[in-house]
Amino acid sequence: MKKILASGLTLLLLTACGSEQAGTSQEDETSGQTEVKNEVQKPKESTNTEKKDTDKEEKVEPSKEVIQTRDYKINENNWSIEPIGDSNPKVVLLTIDDAPDQHALQMAKDLKALNAPAIFFVNGHFLDTPEEKEILKKIHDMGFMIGNHTYSHSSLKDLSPEKQKEEILSVSDLVETITGERPKFFRAPFGQNTDYSRQLAKEEKMSLMNWTYGYDWEKQYQNKAAIADIMINSPYLNNGANLLMHDRTWTSEALTDIVKGLRAKGYEMLDPNRIKTIE
């Protein structure tokens, strides 16, 4: 009788283990220099092979590593990123504005494949539909930081304080609703902050961020080869350079070459989580 009970118990345990192992889990801005107008869930089963492949491409596991060390800071005199202490000075920061328009999700996928962090600065008018909100959620879930770039991309200097508040806070509220986090960085359209926007950003615990250089709104750089070349070989490329790019066809096409070219020059793509922000 004991042997029969032991055999039954062994069978039950093997069956439970087998069941556990079989379980499944599941763009548009005209911008420029300051004061000038100048983006692992398993796929669902499908009998359509092409659809299954598409699902695999779009479902990317969120980054699980959260870097706690804040060992860089923003230099508001030139908007470069400076190391605190003995951190590596040879870094650049990648930023993508006017997201998520048409190419932000693909840009995020390309950056993720390269393990290249970046900030995606979003406009509220690109978050009007459920599809656009889902794109932003995917970008965030890939581990990318989301920044505030106002709702309509209007020049803040032309707006009343009440309207500026609406332009800024509506985007922070939207981003929080979509991602669960409020933005930590604010970038004013055209780099044109006002006394009011500076104060509001501070109250909202958002650090101001402009840029060191960017070119993809200029006609001569609106192709893959030209924008890749100037972003890699700009005379303004130096330690801590803050690179401005946009959700644009040519920039998206060149993004992989840009990252590889910067790395070939010895630059590290800085994780924005390492930048000291307002607490």
PDB file of C-alpha atoms in Angstrom:
ATOM      1  CA  MET A   1       0.000   0.000   0.000  1.00  0.00           C
ATOM      2  CA  LYS A   2       2.853   2.431   0.846  1.00  0.00           C
ATOM      3  CA  LYS A   3       4.490   1.655  -2.475  1.00  0.00           C
ATOM      4  CA  ILE A   4       1.274   2.499  -4.306  1.00  0.00           C
ATOM      5  CA  LEU A   5       0.933   5.821  -2.449  1.00  0.00           C
ATOM      6  CA  ALA A   6       4.596   6.733  -3.106  1.00  0.00           C
ATOM      7  CA  SER A   7       4.228   5.963  -6.785  1.00  0.00           C
ATOM      8  CA  GLY A   8       1.089   8.086  -6.985  1.00  0.00           C
ATOM      9  CA  LEU A   9       2.804  11.006  -5.247  1.00  0.00           C
ATOM     10  CA  THR A  10       5.794  10.788  -7.602  1.00  0.00           C
ATOM     11  CA  LEU A  11       3.478  10.827 -10.613  1.00  0.00           C
ATOM     12  CA  LEU A  12       1.643  13.907  -9.308  1.00  0.00           C
ATOM     13  CA  LEU A  13       4.923  15.789  -8.742  1.00  0.00           C
ATOM     14  CA  LEU A  14       6.190  14.951 -12.234  1.00  0.00           C
ATOM     15  CA  THR A  15       2.908  16.095 -13.739  1.00  0.00           C
ATOM     16  CA  ALA A  16       3.031  19.430 -11.843  1.00  0.00           C
ATOM     17  CA  CYS A  17       6.620  20.100 -12.931  1.00  0.00           C
ATOM     18  CA  GLY A  18       5.762  19.330 -16.533  1.00  0.00           C
ATOM     19  CA  SER A  19       2.823  21.768 -16.386  1.00  0.00           C
ATOM     20  CA  GLU A  20       5.020  24.554 -14.974  1.00  0.00           C
ATOM     21  CA  GLN A  21       7.614  24.178 -17.720  1.00  0.00           C
ATOM     22  CA  ALA A  22       4.940  24.208 -20.409  1.00  0.00           C
ATOM     23  CA  GLY A  23       3.458  27.503 -19.150  1.00  0.00           C
ATOM     24  CA  THR A  24       3.763  30.691 -21.297  1.00  0.00           C
ATOM     25  CA  SER A  25       4.148  34.319 -20.345  1.00  0.00           C
ATOM     26  CA  GLN A  26       3.352  36.693 -22.218  1.00  0.00           C
ATOM     27  CA  GLU A  27       7.400  64.034 -36.518  1.00  0.00           C
ATOM     28  CA  ASP A  28       7.303  67.747 -37.328  1.00  0.00           C
ATOM     29  CA  GLU A  29       9.489  70.643 -36.147  1.00  0.00           C
ATOM     30  CA  THR A  30      11.430  73.488 -37.717  1.00  0.00           C
ATOM     31  CA  SER A  31      14.052  74.065 -35.065  1.00  0.00           C
ATOM     32  CA  GLY A  32      17.558  75.392 -34.609  1.00  0.00           C
ATOM     33  CA  GLN A  33      20.110  77.093 -32.484  1.00  0.00           C
ATOM     34  CA  THR A  34      19.048  78.839 -29.276  1.00  0.00           C
ATOM     35  CA  GLU A  35      16.923  81.884 -29.928  1.00  0.00           C
ATOM     36  CA  VAL A  36      16.798  80.997 -33.639  1.00  0.00           C
ATOM     37  CA  LYS A  37      14.177  78.843 -35.399  1.00  0.00           C
ATOM     38  CA  ASN A  38      16.274  76.580 -36.198  1.00  0.00           C
ATOM     39  CA  GLU A  39      11.846  57.649 -30.310  1.00  0.00           C
ATOM     40  CA  VAL A  40      10.124  40.013 -23.585  1.00  0.00           C
ATOM     41  CA  GLN A  41       6.886  39.655 -24.478  1.00  0.00           C
ATOM     42  CA  LYS A  42       6.496  36.559 -26.579  1.00  0.00           C
ATOM     43  CA  PRO A  43       4.434  37.196 -29.716  1.00  0.00           C
ATOM     44  CA  LYS A  44       0.926  35.820 -29.792  1.00  0.00           C
ATOM     45  CA  GLU A  45       0.522  32.596 -31.690  1.00  0.00           C
ATOM     46  CA  SER A  46      -0.549  33.129 -35.261  1.00  0.00           C
ATOM     47  CA  THR A  47      -1.000  30.986 -38.313  1.00  0.00           C
ATOM     48  CA  ASN A  48       0.196  33.897 -40.443  1.00  0.00           C
ATOM     49  CA  THR A  49       4.026  33.767 -40.509  1.00  0.00           C
ATOM     50  CA  GLU A  50       4.410  37.313 -41.808  1.00  0.00           C
ATOM     51  CA  LYS A  51       2.193  38.723 -39.019  1.00  0.00           C
ATOM     52  CA  LYS A  52       4.130  36.729 -36.406  1.00  0.00           C
ATOM     53  CA  ASP A  53       7.439  38.199 -37.610  1.00  0.00           C
ATOM     54  CA  THR A  54       6.015  41.723 -37.384  1.00  0.00           C
ATOM     55  CA  ASP A  55       4.883  41.136 -33.812  1.00  0.00           C
ATOM     56  CA  LYS A  56       8.369  39.922 -32.907  1.00  0.00           C
ATOM     57  CA  GLU A  57       9.919  43.118 -34.224  1.00  0.00           C
ATOM     58  CA  GLU A  58       7.622  45.448 -32.309  1.00  0.00           C
ATOM     59  CA  LYS A  59       7.561  43.720 -28.927  1.00  0.00           C
ATOM     60  CA  VAL A  60      10.781  44.628 -27.132  1.00  0.00           C
ATOM     61  CA  GLU A  61      11.451  43.796 -23.516  1.00  0.00           C
ATOM     62  CA  PRO A  62      11.605  46.890 -21.298  1.00  0.00           C
ATOM     63  CA  SER A  63      14.972  47.706 -19.801  1.00  0.00           C
ATOM     64  CA  LYS A  64      15.177  46.254 -16.301  1.00  0.00           C
ATOM     65  CA  GLU A  65      18.357  48.044 -15.284  1.00  0.00           C
ATOM     66  CA  VAL A  66      17.862  51.367 -13.549  1.00  0.00           C
ATOM     67  CA  ILE A  67      21.069  53.310 -13.077  1.00  0.00           C
ATOM     68  CA  GLN A  68      20.951  55.068  -9.727  1.00  0.00           C
ATOM     69  CA  THR A  69      24.244  56.948 -10.026  1.00  0.00           C
ATOM     70  CA  ARG A  70      23.815  60.567 -11.143  1.00  0.00           C
ATOM     71  CA  ASP A  71      27.396  61.237 -12.200  1.00  0.00           C
ATOM     72  CA  TYR A  72      26.803  63.883 -14.917  1.00  0.00           C
ATOM     73  CA  LYS A  73      25.247  67.343 -14.945  1.00  0.00           C
ATOM     74  CA  ILE A  74      23.975  69.845 -17.512  1.00  0.00           C
ATOM     75  CA  ASN A  75      26.117  72.923 -18.126  1.00  0.00           C
ATOM     76  CA  GLU A  76      23.477  75.592 -18.810  1.00  0.00           C
ATOM     77  CA  ASN A  77      26.097  77.944 -20.254  1.00  0.00           C
ATOM     78  CA  ASN A  78      26.517  75.802 -23.366  1.00  0.00           C
ATOM     79  CA  TRP A  79      24.055  72.899 -22.749  1.00  0.00           C
ATOM     80  CA  SER A  80      26.792  70.284 -22.806  1.00  0.00           C
ATOM     81  CA  ILE A  81      26.879  67.346 -20.385  1.00  0.00           C
ATOM     82  CA  GLU A  82      29.702  67.384 -17.847  1.00  0.00           C
ATOM     83  CA  PRO A  83      30.992  64.550 -15.656  1.00  0.00           C
ATOM     84  CA  ILE A  84      30.798  64.849 -11.903  1.00  0.00           C
ATOM     85  CA  GLY A  85      34.025  63.588 -10.396  1.00  0.00           C
ATOM     86  CA  ASP A  86      36.071  61.148 -12.455  1.00  0.00           C
ATOM     87  CA  SER A  87      33.326  59.805 -14.745  1.00  0.00           C
ATOM     88  CA  ASN A  88      34.200  59.317 -18.404  1.00  0.00           C
ATOM     89  CA  PRO A  89      34.285  62.787 -20.044  1.00  0.00           C
ATOM     90  CA  LYS A  90      34.134  61.436 -23.608  1.00  0.00           C
ATOM     91  CA  VAL A  91      30.372  61.075 -23.868  1.00  0.00           C
ATOM     92  CA  VAL A  92      27.620  62.470 -26.084  1.00  0.00           C
ATOM     93  CA  LEU A  93      23.894  62.685 -25.414  1.00  0.00           C
ATOM     94  CA  LEU A  94      21.442  61.665 -28.148  1.00  0.00           C
ATOM     95  CA  THR A  95      18.104  63.480 -28.229  1.00  0.00           C
ATOM     96  CA  ILE A  96      15.185  63.073 -30.655  1.00  0.00           C
ATOM     97  CA  ASP A  97      12.628  65.914 -30.904  1.00  0.00           C
ATOM     98  CA  ASP A  98       9.089  66.071 -32.346  1.00  0.00           C
ATOM     99  CA  ALA A  99       8.203  62.520 -31.391  1.00  0.00           C
ATOM    100  CA  PRO A 100       6.310  60.399 -32.019  1.00  0.00           C
ATOM    101  CA  ASP A 101       5.561  61.610 -35.552  1.00  0.00           C
ATOM    102  CA  GLN A 102       6.337  59.084 -38.295  1.00  0.00           C
ATOM    103  CA  HIS A 103       9.695  57.486 -37.498  1.00  0.00           C
ATOM    104  CA  ALA A 104      10.160  57.585 -33.717  1.00  0.00           C
ATOM    105  CA  LEU A 105       9.323  53.929 -33.142  1.00  0.00           C
ATOM    106  CA  GLN A 106      11.758  52.737 -35.810  1.00  0.00           C
ATOM    107  CA  MET A 107      14.423  55.077 -34.424  1.00  0.00           C
ATOM    108  CA  ALA A 108      13.866  53.600 -30.980  1.00  0.00           C
ATOM    109  CA  LYS A 109      14.198  50.069 -32.365  1.00  0.00           C
ATOM    110  CA  ASP A 110      17.444  50.959 -34.148  1.00  0.00           C
ATOM    111  CA  LEU A 111      18.881  52.587 -31.030  1.00  0.00           C
ATOM    112  CA  LYS A 112      17.816  49.627 -28.884  1.00  0.00           C
ATOM    113  CA  ALA A 113      19.555  47.226 -31.269  1.00  0.00           C
ATOM    114  CA  LEU A 114      22.722  49.302 -30.847  1.00  0.00           C
ATOM    115  CA  ASN A 115      22.304  49.599 -27.069  1.00  0.00           C
ATOM    116  CA  ALA A 116      22.378  53.391 -27.511  1.00  0.00           C
ATOM    117  CA  PRO A 117      20.332  55.367 -24.954  1.00  0.00           C
ATOM    118  CA  ALA A 118      18.522  58.592 -25.897  1.00  0.00           C
ATOM    119  CA  ILE A 119      15.819  61.036 -24.826  1.00  0.00           C
ATOM    120  CA  PHE A 120      12.680  61.318 -26.965  1.00  0.00           C
ATOM    121  CA  PHE A 121      11.188  64.802 -26.564  1.00  0.00           C
ATOM    122  CA  VAL A 122       7.483  64.600 -27.371  1.00  0.00           C
ATOM    123  CA  ASN A 123       4.865  67.052 -28.616  1.00  0.00           C
ATOM    124  CA  GLY A 124       1.331  66.631 -27.326  1.00  0.00           C
ATOM    125  CA  HIS A 125      -0.241  67.015 -30.764  1.00  0.00           C
ATOM    126  CA  PHE A 126       1.496  63.771 -31.754  1.00  0.00           C
ATOM    127  CA  LEU A 127      -0.331  61.969 -28.929  1.00  0.00           C
ATOM    128  CA  ASP A 128      -3.913  62.586 -29.985  1.00  0.00           C
ATOM    129  CA  THR A 129      -4.855  59.042 -31.021  1.00  0.00           C
ATOM    130  CA  PRO A 130      -4.736  55.663 -29.262  1.00  0.00           C
ATOM    131  CA  GLU A 131      -2.234  54.490 -31.893  1.00  0.00           C
ATOM    132  CA  GLU A 132       0.131  57.385 -31.173  1.00  0.00           C
ATOM    133  CA  LYS A 133      -0.133  56.800 -27.441  1.00  0.00           C
ATOM    134  CA  GLU A 134       0.659  53.121 -27.964  1.00  0.00           C
ATOM    135  CA  ILE A 135       3.778  54.054 -29.938  1.00  0.00           C
ATOM    136  CA  LEU A 136       4.986  56.257 -27.091  1.00  0.00           C
ATOM    137  CA  LYS A 137       4.298  53.473 -24.602  1.00  0.00           C
ATOM    138  CA  LYS A 138       6.398  51.081 -26.694  1.00  0.00           C
ATOM    139  CA  ILE A 139       9.277  53.574 -26.852  1.00  0.00           C
ATOM    140  CA  HIS A 140       9.153  54.069 -23.092  1.00  0.00           C
ATOM    141  CA  ASP A 141       8.946  50.328 -22.462  1.00  0.00           C
ATOM    142  CA  MET A 142      12.124  49.832 -24.500  1.00  0.00           C
ATOM    143  CA  GLY A 143      13.872  51.835 -21.775  1.00  0.00           C
ATOM    144  CA  PHE A 144      14.058  55.267 -23.395  1.00  0.00           C
ATOM    145  CA  MET A 145      13.525  58.452 -21.413  1.00  0.00           C
ATOM    146  CA  ILE A 146      10.618  60.680 -22.472  1.00  0.00           C
ATOM    147  CA  GLY A 147      11.012  64.468 -22.351  1.00  0.00           C
ATOM    148  CA  ASN A 148       8.519  67.357 -22.575  1.00  0.00           C
ATOM    149  CA  HIS A 149       8.603  69.473 -25.765  1.00  0.00           C
ATOM    150  CA  THR A 150       5.231  71.285 -25.289  1.00  0.00           C
ATOM    151  CA  TYR A 151       1.878  70.492 -26.817  1.00  0.00           C
ATOM    152  CA  SER A 152       1.799  72.466 -30.078  1.00  0.00           C
ATOM    153  CA  HIS A 153       5.442  73.497 -30.505  1.00  0.00           C
ATOM    154  CA  SER A 154       4.602  77.198 -30.341  1.00  0.00           C
ATOM    155  CA  SER A 155       7.157  79.837 -29.450  1.00  0.00           C
ATOM    156  CA  LEU A 156       6.723  80.340 -25.709  1.00  0.00           C
ATOM    157  CA  LYS A 157       7.789  83.982 -25.998  1.00  0.00           C
ATOM    158  CA  ASP A 158       4.593  84.661 -27.951  1.00  0.00           C
ATOM    159  CA  LEU A 159       2.292  83.107 -25.342  1.00  0.00           C
ATOM    160  CA  SER A 160       0.775  84.344 -22.101  1.00  0.00           C
ATOM    161  CA  PRO A 161       1.865  82.657 -18.857  1.00  0.00           C
ATOM    162  CA  GLU A 162      -1.506  80.864 -18.726  1.00  0.00           C
ATOM    163  CA  LYS A 163      -1.054  79.471 -22.238  1.00  0.00           C
ATOM    164  CA  GLN A 164       2.559  78.468 -21.536  1.00  0.00           C
ATOM    165  CA  LYS A 165       1.364  76.556 -18.490  1.00  0.00           C
ATOM    166  CA  GLU A 166      -1.219  74.727 -20.580  1.00  0.00           C
ATOM    167  CA  GLU A 167       1.345  73.916 -23.294  1.00  0.00           C
ATOM    168  CA  ILE A 168       3.769  72.429 -20.785  1.00  0.00           C
ATOM    169  CA  LEU A 169       1.609  70.760 -18.146  1.00  0.00           C
ATOM    170  CA  SER A 170      -0.720  69.084 -20.647  1.00  0.00           C
ATOM    171  CA  VAL A 171       2.240  67.166 -22.060  1.00  0.00           C
ATOM    172  CA  SER A 172       3.539  66.121 -18.648  1.00  0.00           C
ATOM    173  CA  ASP A 173       0.042  64.909 -17.753  1.00  0.00           C
ATOM    174  CA  LEU A 174      -0.256  62.984 -21.039  1.00  0.00           C
ATOM    175  CA  VAL A 175       3.143  61.342 -20.657  1.00  0.00           C
ATOM    176  CA  GLU A 176       2.352  60.309 -17.098  1.00  0.00           C
ATOM    177  CA  THR A 177      -0.982  58.829 -18.170  1.00  0.00           C
ATOM    178  CA  ILE A 178       0.702  56.830 -20.941  1.00  0.00           C
ATOM    179  CA  THR A 179       3.954  55.771 -19.269  1.00  0.00           C
ATOM    180  CA  GLY A 180       3.344  56.148 -15.547  1.00  0.00           C
ATOM    181  CA  GLU A 181       6.157  58.692 -15.244  1.00  0.00           C
ATOM    182  CA  ARG A 182       6.303  62.467 -15.568  1.00  0.00           C
ATOM    183  CA  PRO A 183       9.108  63.923 -17.729  1.00  0.00           C
ATOM    184  CA  LYS A 184      12.353  64.885 -16.019  1.00  0.00           C
ATOM    185  CA  PHE A 185      13.588  67.138 -18.831  1.00  0.00           C
ATOM    186  CA  PHE A 186      11.977  70.088 -20.611  1.00  0.00           C
ATOM    187  CA  ARG A 187      13.071  71.400 -24.003  1.00  0.00           C
ATOM    188  CA  ALA A 188      11.408  74.606 -25.203  1.00  0.00           C
ATOM    189  CA  PRO A 189      10.526  74.921 -28.900  1.00  0.00           C
ATOM    190  CA  PHE A 190      13.309  76.714 -30.806  1.00  0.00           C
ATOM    191  CA  GLY A 191      15.314  76.703 -27.544  1.00  0.00           C
ATOM    192  CA  GLN A 192      13.379  79.796 -26.466  1.00  0.00           C
ATOM    193  CA  ASN A 193      12.653  79.649 -22.756  1.00  0.00           C
ATOM    194  CA  THR A 194      10.928  82.436 -20.863  1.00  0.00           C
ATOM    195  CA  ASP A 195      11.222  83.451 -17.228  1.00  0.00           C
ATOM    196  CA  TYR A 196       7.852  81.786 -16.668  1.00  0.00           C
ATOM    197  CA  SER A 197       8.733  78.515 -18.417  1.00  0.00           C
ATOM    198  CA  ARG A 198      11.958  78.303 -16.427  1.00  0.00           C
ATOM    199  CA  GLN A 199      10.068  78.755 -13.167  1.00  0.00           C
ATOM    200  CA  LEU A 200       7.324  76.303 -14.123  1.00  0.00           C
ATOM    201  CA  ALA A 201       9.852  73.662 -15.167  1.00  0.00           C
ATOM    202  CA  LYS A 202      11.580  74.067 -11.826  1.00  0.00           C
ATOM    203  CA  GLU A 203       8.285  73.686  -9.959  1.00  0.00           C
ATOM    204  CA  GLU A 204       7.570  70.555 -11.988  1.00  0.00           C
ATOM    205  CA  LYS A 205      11.049  69.205 -11.191  1.00  0.00           C
ATOM    206  CA  MET A 206      12.053  69.220 -14.862  1.00  0.00           C
ATOM    207  CA  SER A 207      15.602  70.184 -15.791  1.00  0.00           C
ATOM    208  CA  LEU A 208      15.958  72.540 -18.741  1.00  0.00           C
ATOM    209  CA  MET A 209      17.738  71.144 -21.789  1.00  0.00           C
ATOM    210  CA  ASN A 210      18.643  72.757 -25.097  1.00  0.00           C
ATOM    211  CA  TRP A 211      21.433  71.384 -27.296  1.00  0.00           C
ATOM    212  CA  THR A 212      25.012  71.749 -28.520  1.00  0.00           C
ATOM    213  CA  TYR A 213      24.391  71.189 -32.221  1.00  0.00           C
ATOM    214  CA  GLY A 214      21.929  69.815 -34.753  1.00  0.00           C
ATOM    215  CA  TYR A 215      21.400  70.131 -38.512  1.00  0.00           C
ATOM    216  CA  ASP A 216      18.597  67.948 -39.816  1.00  0.00           C
ATOM    217  CA  TRP A 217      16.152  70.807 -40.470  1.00  0.00           C
ATOM    218  CA  GLU A 218      18.566  72.465 -42.923  1.00  0.00           C
ATOM    219  CA  LYS A 219      17.946  71.672 -46.586  1.00  0.00           C
ATOM    220  CA  GLN A 220      21.513  70.609 -47.403  1.00  0.00           C
ATOM    221  CA  TYR A 221      21.381  67.939 -44.680  1.00  0.00           C
ATOM    222  CA  GLN A 222      18.032  66.412 -45.595  1.00  0.00           C
ATOM    223  CA  ASN A 223      19.457  63.136 -46.892  1.00  0.00           C
ATOM    224  CA  LYS A 224      21.000  60.126 -45.180  1.00  0.00           C
ATOM    225  CA  ALA A 225      24.630  60.644 -46.207  1.00  0.00           C
ATOM    226  CA  ALA A 226      24.761  64.370 -45.486  1.00  0.00           C
ATOM    227  CA  ILE A 227      23.165  64.266 -42.045  1.00  0.00           C
ATOM    228  CA  ALA A 228      25.277  61.278 -40.983  1.00  0.00           C
ATOM    229  CA  ASP A 229      28.471  63.019 -42.073  1.00  0.00           C
ATOM    230  CA  ILE A 230      27.784  66.329 -40.318  1.00  0.00           C
ATOM    231  CA  MET A 231      26.575  64.749 -37.075  1.00  0.00           C
ATOM    232  CA  ILE A 232      29.755  62.663 -36.875  1.00  0.00           C
ATOM    233  CA  ASN A 233      32.176  65.325 -38.092  1.00  0.00           C
ATOM    234  CA  SER A 234      30.644  68.560 -36.810  1.00  0.00           C
ATOM    235  CA  PRO A 235      33.193  71.115 -35.585  1.00  0.00           C
ATOM    236  CA  TYR A 236      31.045  71.319 -32.436  1.00  0.00           C
ATOM    237  CA  LEU A 237      31.523  67.645 -31.569  1.00  0.00           C
ATOM    238  CA  ASN A 238      33.416  67.464 -28.307  1.00  0.00           C
ATOM    239  CA  ASN A 239      33.195  65.880 -24.886  1.00  0.00           C
ATOM    240  CA  GLY A 240      29.672  66.137 -23.535  1.00  0.00           C
ATOM    241  CA  ALA A 241      28.081  67.283 -26.808  1.00  0.00           C
ATOM    242  CA  ASN A 242      24.286  67.389 -26.642  1.00  0.00           C
ATOM    243  CA  LEU A 243      23.074  66.232 -30.065  1.00  0.00           C
ATOM    244  CA  LEU A 244      19.745  67.459 -31.417  1.00  0.00           C
ATOM    245  CA  MET A 245      17.964  65.279 -33.966  1.00  0.00           C
ATOM    246  CA  HIS A 246      14.343  64.994 -35.077  1.00  0.00           C
ATOM    247  CA  ASP A 247      11.727  62.442 -36.076  1.00  0.00           C
ATOM    248  CA  ARG A 248      12.596  62.795 -39.788  1.00  0.00           C
ATOM    249  CA  THR A 249      12.980  60.346 -42.665  1.00  0.00           C
ATOM    250  CA  TRP A 250      16.622  61.177 -43.399  1.00  0.00           C
ATOM    251  CA  THR A 251      17.625  61.227 -39.741  1.00  0.00           C
ATOM    252  CA  SER A 252      15.959  57.880 -39.118  1.00  0.00           C
ATOM    253  CA  GLU A 253      17.764  56.385 -42.106  1.00  0.00           C
ATOM    254  CA  ALA A 254      21.120  57.744 -40.897  1.00  0.00           C
ATOM    255  CA  LEU A 255      20.744  57.015 -37.184  1.00  0.00           C
ATOM    256  CA  THR A 256      22.621  53.710 -37.120  1.00  0.00           C
ATOM    257  CA  ASP A 257      25.533  55.216 -39.078  1.00  0.00           C
ATOM    258  CA  ILE A 258      25.592  58.223 -36.738  1.00  0.00           C
ATOM    259  CA  VAL A 259      25.876  56.066 -33.620  1.00  0.00           C
ATOM    260  CA  LYS A 260      28.526  53.815 -35.151  1.00  0.00           C
ATOM    261  CA  GLY A 261      30.497  56.832 -36.398  1.00  0.00           C
ATOM    262  CA  LEU A 262      30.480  58.502 -32.988  1.00  0.00           C
ATOM    263  CA  ARG A 263      31.578  55.280 -31.324  1.00  0.00           C
ATOM    264  CA  ALA A 264      34.378  54.898 -33.867  1.00  0.00           C
ATOM    265  CA  LYS A 265      35.653  58.254 -32.585  1.00  0.00           C
ATOM    266  CA  GLY A 266      35.643  56.907 -29.045  1.00  0.00           C
ATOM    267  CA  TYR A 267      32.425  58.507 -27.755  1.00  0.00           C
ATOM    268  CA  GLU A 268      30.090  56.778 -25.340  1.00  0.00           C
ATOM    269  CA  MET A 269      26.329  57.295 -25.796  1.00  0.00           C
ATOM    270  CA  LEU A 270      25.359  58.577 -22.350  1.00  0.00           C
ATOM    271  CA  ASP A 271      22.383  57.119 -20.536  1.00  0.00           C
ATOM    272  CA  PRO A 272      20.262  60.170 -19.563  1.00  0.00           C
ATOM    273  CA  ASN A 273      19.392  58.435 -16.279  1.00  0.00           C
ATOM    274  CA  ARG A 274      22.922  59.341 -15.215  1.00  0.00           C
ATOM    275  CA  ILE A 275      22.292  63.072 -15.520  1.00  0.00           C
ATOM    276  CA  LYS A 276      21.593  64.905 -12.257  1.00  0.00           C
ATOM    277  CA  THR A 277      18.087  66.386 -12.314  1.00  0.00           C
ATOM    278  CA  ILE A 278      15.930  68.481  -9.991  1.00  0.00           C
ATOM    279  CA  GLU A 279      14.837  66.362  -7.036  1.00  0.00           C
TER     280      GLU A 279
END
